[in-house]
Coordinates of C-alpha atoms and ligand atoms in Angstrom, one line a residue:
M1 CA -5.1 14.9 21.9
P2 CA -1.3 14.9 21.4
E3 CA 0.0 17.6 19.2
I4 CA 1.1 17.0 15.6
Q5 CA 4.9 17.5 15.5
A6 CA 5.6 16.3 11.9
L7 CA 3.7 15.3 8.8
G8 CA 4.1 12.6 6.1
I9 CA 2.1 12.8 2.9
D10 CA 1.9 9.9 0.4
V11 CA 0.7 10.8 -3.0
G12 CA -0.2 7.4 -4.4
S13 CA -1.6 6.6 -7.8
T14 CA -4.9 5.5 -6.3
T15 CA -5.2 7.1 -2.9
T16 CA -3.6 10.1 -1.2
K17 CA -2.7 9.7 2.5
I18 CA -1.4 12.1 5.2
V19 CA -0.3 11.2 8.6
G20 CA 0.6 13.4 11.6
V21 CA 2.9 12.0 14.3
D22 CA 3.7 13.2 17.9
E23 CA 7.2 13.6 19.3
S24 CA 7.6 9.9 19.8
G25 CA 6.7 9.1 16.2
Q26 CA 3.2 7.7 17.0
M27 CA 0.5 8.4 14.6
V28 CA -2.0 10.9 16.1
W29 CA -3.9 12.0 13.0
H30 CA -4.5 10.8 9.4
L31 CA -6.6 11.4 6.4
L32 CA -7.0 9.1 3.3
E33 CA -9.0 9.9 0.1
P34 CA -9.1 8.5 -3.4
A35 CA -6.5 10.2 -5.6
E36 CA -7.8 13.1 -7.7
P37 CA -6.4 14.0 -11.1
R38 CA -5.6 17.5 -9.9
V39 CA -2.9 16.4 -7.5
A40 CA -1.6 19.8 -6.5
E41 CA -5.1 20.9 -5.5
Q42 CA -5.7 17.8 -3.5
V43 CA -2.4 18.1 -1.7
E44 CA -3.3 21.7 -0.9
H45 CA -6.6 20.5 0.6
F46 CA -4.8 17.9 2.7
L47 CA -2.4 20.4 4.0
E48 CA -5.2 22.8 4.8
C49 CA -6.9 20.0 6.9
A50 CA -3.5 19.5 8.6
R51 CA -3.2 23.2 9.3
Q52 CA -6.6 23.2 10.9
E53 CA -5.7 20.2 13.0
A54 CA -2.3 21.5 14.1
G55 CA -3.2 25.2 14.3
S56 CA -0.3 26.2 12.1
L57 CA 2.2 24.4 9.9
E58 CA 4.9 27.0 10.3
R59 CA 7.3 24.8 12.4
I60 CA 6.1 21.4 11.2
P61 CA 8.3 19.5 8.8
V62 CA 6.5 17.8 5.9
V63 CA 8.0 14.8 4.1
A64 CA 6.4 13.8 0.8
T65 CA 6.5 10.4 -0.8
G66 CA 4.6 8.4 -3.4
Y67 CA 4.6 8.8 -7.2
G68 CA 3.3 12.3 -6.9
R69 CA 5.7 13.5 -4.2
R70 CA 7.4 16.1 -6.4
L71 CA 4.0 17.9 -6.6
V72 CA 4.1 18.7 -2.9
R73 CA 5.7 22.1 -3.2
L74 CA 5.5 22.8 0.5
A75 CA 7.4 19.6 1.4
T76 CA 10.6 20.0 3.4
R77 CA 11.9 16.9 1.7
Q78 CA 10.8 14.3 -0.8
V79 CA 11.7 10.7 -0.1
T80 CA 11.1 7.5 -2.0
E81 CA 8.3 5.1 -1.0
I82 CA 10.9 2.3 -0.5
S83 CA 12.7 4.2 2.2
C84 CA 9.5 5.4 3.9
H85 CA 8.1 1.8 4.0
A86 CA 11.3 0.4 5.4
R87 CA 11.4 3.2 8.0
E88 CA 7.9 2.6 9.3
I89 CA 8.2 -1.2 9.2
F90 CA 11.3 -1.0 11.4
R91 CA 9.6 1.3 13.9
E92 CA 6.6 -0.9 14.2
F93 CA 8.2 -4.4 14.3
D94 CA 11.7 -3.5 15.4
H95 CA 13.2 -6.0 12.9
G96 CA 13.8 -6.5 9.2
G97 CA 12.6 -9.1 6.7
T98 CA 10.8 -9.1 3.4
L99 CA 8.1 -6.5 2.8
V100 CA 5.5 -6.9 0.0
D101 CA 3.7 -3.7 -0.8
I102 CA 0.7 -4.0 -3.1
G103 CA -0.9 -0.7 -4.1
G104 CA -3.4 0.4 -6.6
Q105 CA -1.1 0.6 -9.6
D106 CA 2.2 -0.7 -8.5
S107 CA 3.7 -3.4 -6.3
K108 CA 7.1 -3.7 -4.6
V109 CA 9.1 -6.2 -2.7
I110 CA 11.7 -4.7 -0.3
G111 CA 14.4 -6.6 1.5
I112 CA 15.0 -4.9 4.9
S113 CA 18.0 -5.5 7.1
P114 CA 17.7 -6.3 10.8
Q115 CA 18.6 -2.7 11.5
G116 CA 15.9 -1.3 9.2
K117 CA 18.0 -0.5 6.1
V118 CA 16.9 -1.2 2.6
L119 CA 19.0 -4.1 1.2
D120 CA 17.3 -4.6 -2.1
F121 CA 14.0 -4.0 -3.8
V122 CA 12.0 -4.7 -7.0
M123 CA 9.1 -2.7 -8.2
N124 CA 6.4 -3.3 -10.8
D125 CA 4.8 -0.2 -12.1
K126 CA 4.6 -1.2 -15.7
C127 CA 2.0 -3.9 -15.7
S128 CA -1.3 -3.7 -13.7
A129 CA -1.6 -7.5 -13.5
G130 CA 0.4 -7.6 -10.2
T131 CA -1.5 -4.7 -8.5
G132 CA -4.8 -3.7 -6.9
R133 CA -6.1 -2.5 -10.2
F134 CA -6.2 -6.1 -11.5
L135 CA -8.7 -7.1 -8.8
E136 CA -10.5 -3.7 -8.8
N137 CA -11.3 -4.0 -12.6
T138 CA -12.8 -7.4 -12.2
A139 CA -14.7 -6.5 -9.0
S140 CA -16.4 -3.6 -10.7
R141 CA -17.1 -5.6 -13.8
L142 CA -18.7 -8.4 -11.7
Q143 CA -20.4 -5.9 -9.4
V144 CA -18.7 -7.5 -6.3
P145 CA -17.8 -4.8 -3.7
L146 CA -14.1 -4.5 -3.3
D147 CA -14.0 -5.3 0.3
C148 CA -16.0 -8.6 -0.3
L149 CA -13.7 -9.9 -3.0
G150 CA -11.3 -11.7 -0.7
E151 CA -14.0 -13.4 1.4
E152 CA -15.7 -14.6 -1.7
A153 CA -12.5 -16.0 -3.0
L154 CA -11.8 -17.8 0.2
S155 CA -15.3 -19.2 0.5
T156 CA -14.4 -22.1 -1.9
S157 CA -11.6 -24.5 -2.4
E158 CA -12.4 -24.9 -6.1
E159 CA -10.3 -22.7 -8.2
V160 CA -10.3 -21.9 -11.9
S161 CA -7.0 -21.1 -13.5
I162 CA -6.9 -17.8 -15.2
S163 CA -4.6 -18.0 -18.2
S164 CA -4.5 -14.4 -19.3
T165 CA -1.6 -12.5 -18.0
C166 CA -2.9 -9.1 -18.8
T167 CA -5.7 -7.2 -16.9
V168 CA -7.7 -6.4 -20.0
F169 CA -7.6 -10.0 -21.3
A170 CA -8.3 -11.4 -17.9
E171 CA -11.4 -9.4 -17.7
S172 CA -12.7 -10.9 -21.0
E173 CA -11.7 -14.3 -19.8
V174 CA -13.7 -13.8 -16.6
I175 CA -16.8 -12.7 -18.5
S176 CA -16.6 -15.8 -20.7
L177 CA -16.1 -18.1 -17.7
I178 CA -19.2 -16.6 -16.1
A179 CA -21.1 -17.1 -19.3
N180 CA -20.1 -20.7 -19.2
G181 CA -21.6 -21.1 -15.8
V182 CA -18.4 -21.3 -13.7
P183 CA -19.1 -20.2 -10.1
L184 CA -18.0 -16.6 -9.4
R185 CA -16.1 -17.5 -6.3
S186 CA -13.9 -20.0 -8.1
I187 CA -13.1 -17.4 -10.7
L188 CA -12.3 -14.9 -8.0
R189 CA -10.0 -17.4 -6.2
G190 CA -8.2 -18.0 -9.5
L191 CA -7.8 -14.3 -10.0
H192 CA -6.2 -13.8 -6.6
R193 CA -3.9 -16.8 -7.3
S194 CA -2.8 -15.2 -10.5
L195 CA -1.9 -11.9 -8.8
I196 CA -0.1 -13.7 -6.0
K197 CA 2.0 -15.7 -8.5
R198 CA 3.3 -12.5 -9.9
I199 CA 4.1 -11.2 -6.5
V200 CA 5.9 -14.4 -5.5
A201 CA 8.1 -14.1 -8.7
M202 CA 9.1 -10.7 -7.4
V203 CA 9.8 -12.1 -3.9
R204 CA 12.1 -14.7 -5.4
T205 CA 14.0 -12.0 -7.3
V206 CA 14.8 -10.1 -4.1
G207 CA 15.1 -13.4 -2.1
L208 CA 12.8 -14.2 0.8
V209 CA 14.3 -13.5 4.2
P210 CA 11.6 -14.1 6.9
P211 CA 9.5 -12.7 8.4
L212 CA 7.3 -11.9 5.4
M213 CA 5.3 -8.7 5.8
L214 CA 2.5 -7.2 3.7
S215 CA 1.5 -3.5 3.2
G216 CA -0.5 -1.4 0.8
G217 CA -4.3 -1.1 0.4
V218 CA -4.5 -4.6 -1.1
A219 CA -3.1 -6.1 2.2
Q220 CA -6.7 -5.5 3.5
N221 CA -7.9 -8.3 1.3
P222 CA -7.8 -11.5 3.4
A223 CA -7.4 -13.8 0.3
I224 CA -4.2 -12.0 -0.6
R225 CA -2.6 -12.7 2.7
Q226 CA -3.8 -16.4 2.8
L227 CA -2.6 -17.2 -0.7
L228 CA 0.7 -15.4 -0.2
E229 CA 1.2 -17.7 2.8
E230 CA 0.2 -20.8 0.8
E231 CA 2.5 -19.9 -2.1
T232 CA 5.6 -19.1 0.1
G233 CA 5.0 -21.4 3.0
E234 CA 5.7 -18.4 5.3
R235 CA 3.4 -16.7 7.8
V236 CA 2.6 -13.2 6.7
I237 CA 2.6 -10.3 9.2
L238 CA 0.5 -7.2 8.7
P239 CA 1.3 -3.8 10.1
L240 CA -1.5 -2.1 12.1
Y241 CA -2.5 0.3 9.2
P242 CA -1.2 -1.4 6.0
Q243 CA -2.4 1.4 3.7
L244 CA -0.7 4.1 5.7
V245 CA 2.7 2.6 6.0
G246 CA 4.3 4.9 3.4
A247 CA 2.8 8.1 4.9
Q248 CA 3.7 6.9 8.4
G249 CA 7.3 6.4 7.3
A250 CA 7.4 9.8 5.7
A251 CA 6.1 11.4 8.9
L252 CA 8.8 9.6 10.9
I253 CA 11.5 10.9 8.7
A254 CA 10.0 14.4 9.1
M255 CA 10.1 13.9 12.9
E256 CA 13.8 12.9 12.8
M257 CA 14.5 16.0 10.8
R258 CA 12.8 18.1 13.4
R259 CA 14.8 16.4 16.2
T260 CA 18.2 17.0 14.4
E261 CA 17.3 20.6 13.7
S262 CA 16.4 21.5 17.3
Ligands
ADP301 P1 -1.5 3.6 -3.9 O1 -0.6 4.0 -2.7 O2 -0.7 3.0 -5.0 O3 -2.3 4.8 -4.3 P2 -2.9 2.0 -1.9 O4 -1.8 1.4 -1.2 O5 -3.7 3.1 -1.3 O6 -2.4 2.4 -3.4 O7 -3.9 0.8 -2.4 C1 -5.0 1.0 -3.2 C2 -5.6 -0.3 -3.5 O8 -6.0 -1.0 -2.4 C3 -6.8 -0.2 -4.4 O9 -6.4 -0.6 -5.7 C4 -7.8 -1.2 -3.9 O10 -7.9 -2.2 -4.8 C5 -7.1 -1.8 -2.6 N1 -8.0 -1.8 -1.5 C6 -8.3 -0.7 -0.7 N2 -9.1 -1.1 0.3 C7 -9.4 -2.4 0.2 C8 -10.1 -3.4 0.9 N3 -10.8 -3.1 2.0 N4 -10.1 -4.7 0.4 C9 -9.4 -5.0 -0.7 N5 -8.7 -4.1 -1.4 C10 -8.6 -2.9 -1.0

């Protein structure tokens, strides 16, 4: 197995991710776990796993990103998720475009230049209605496994419009629709549509420059991709590991630091 030469750690609000890259910037190791309230302890555990994998972390630069990046005391540098996402997207696709990142508790739209630079971005971290949490809450309330939500939503063309714009009210609305005999799958389709409409409003703010790309844990939901394509009329491209893009970008930046220092 190729050696880990640099590490990127993404301390998200819902999951914590760490990625190790080799000299060429290829991912050779990773770990992903649900975020724990004791962030510093979890980060220490991740770095201990990396230490075991790499033998020693002494000469290995670590770049931290994500909302909890400042809690990674061992980090050589802390970098915003926006920069890390743009960096990895450019490595993987070798072009720019418009990236939609939907995480557990925030969502972002980033305009990336053909040379991989961040041109513009918008971020929603104030309202959970445009994030993974919106679907997660309903999934657990309706006892639908998270990774079946998208398929369920796509299994019908009948869609119920969800009028509530807030996660908490949407949950009550869903319960009342179920009580009125509305099929679950039509409700789920409507919920996905509601999330996507919020995302598309953000895309319009930044301005859609194709190709349109999708990252974050929610990118693994097939209905999100399909409805985003429907609403924008653009084909949506997914990176190989959508949920790891931030950590991969951080590891790449760490690798570049290593190269310039040696
Ligand atoms: P963050 O970086 O903000 O912590 P992530 O990018 O890790 O968030 O995304 C977490 C979100 O991804 C969760 O809210 C969850 O809803 C969603 N998610 C993870 N796996 C899947 C899956 N297989 N299908 C649908 N959604 C998923």
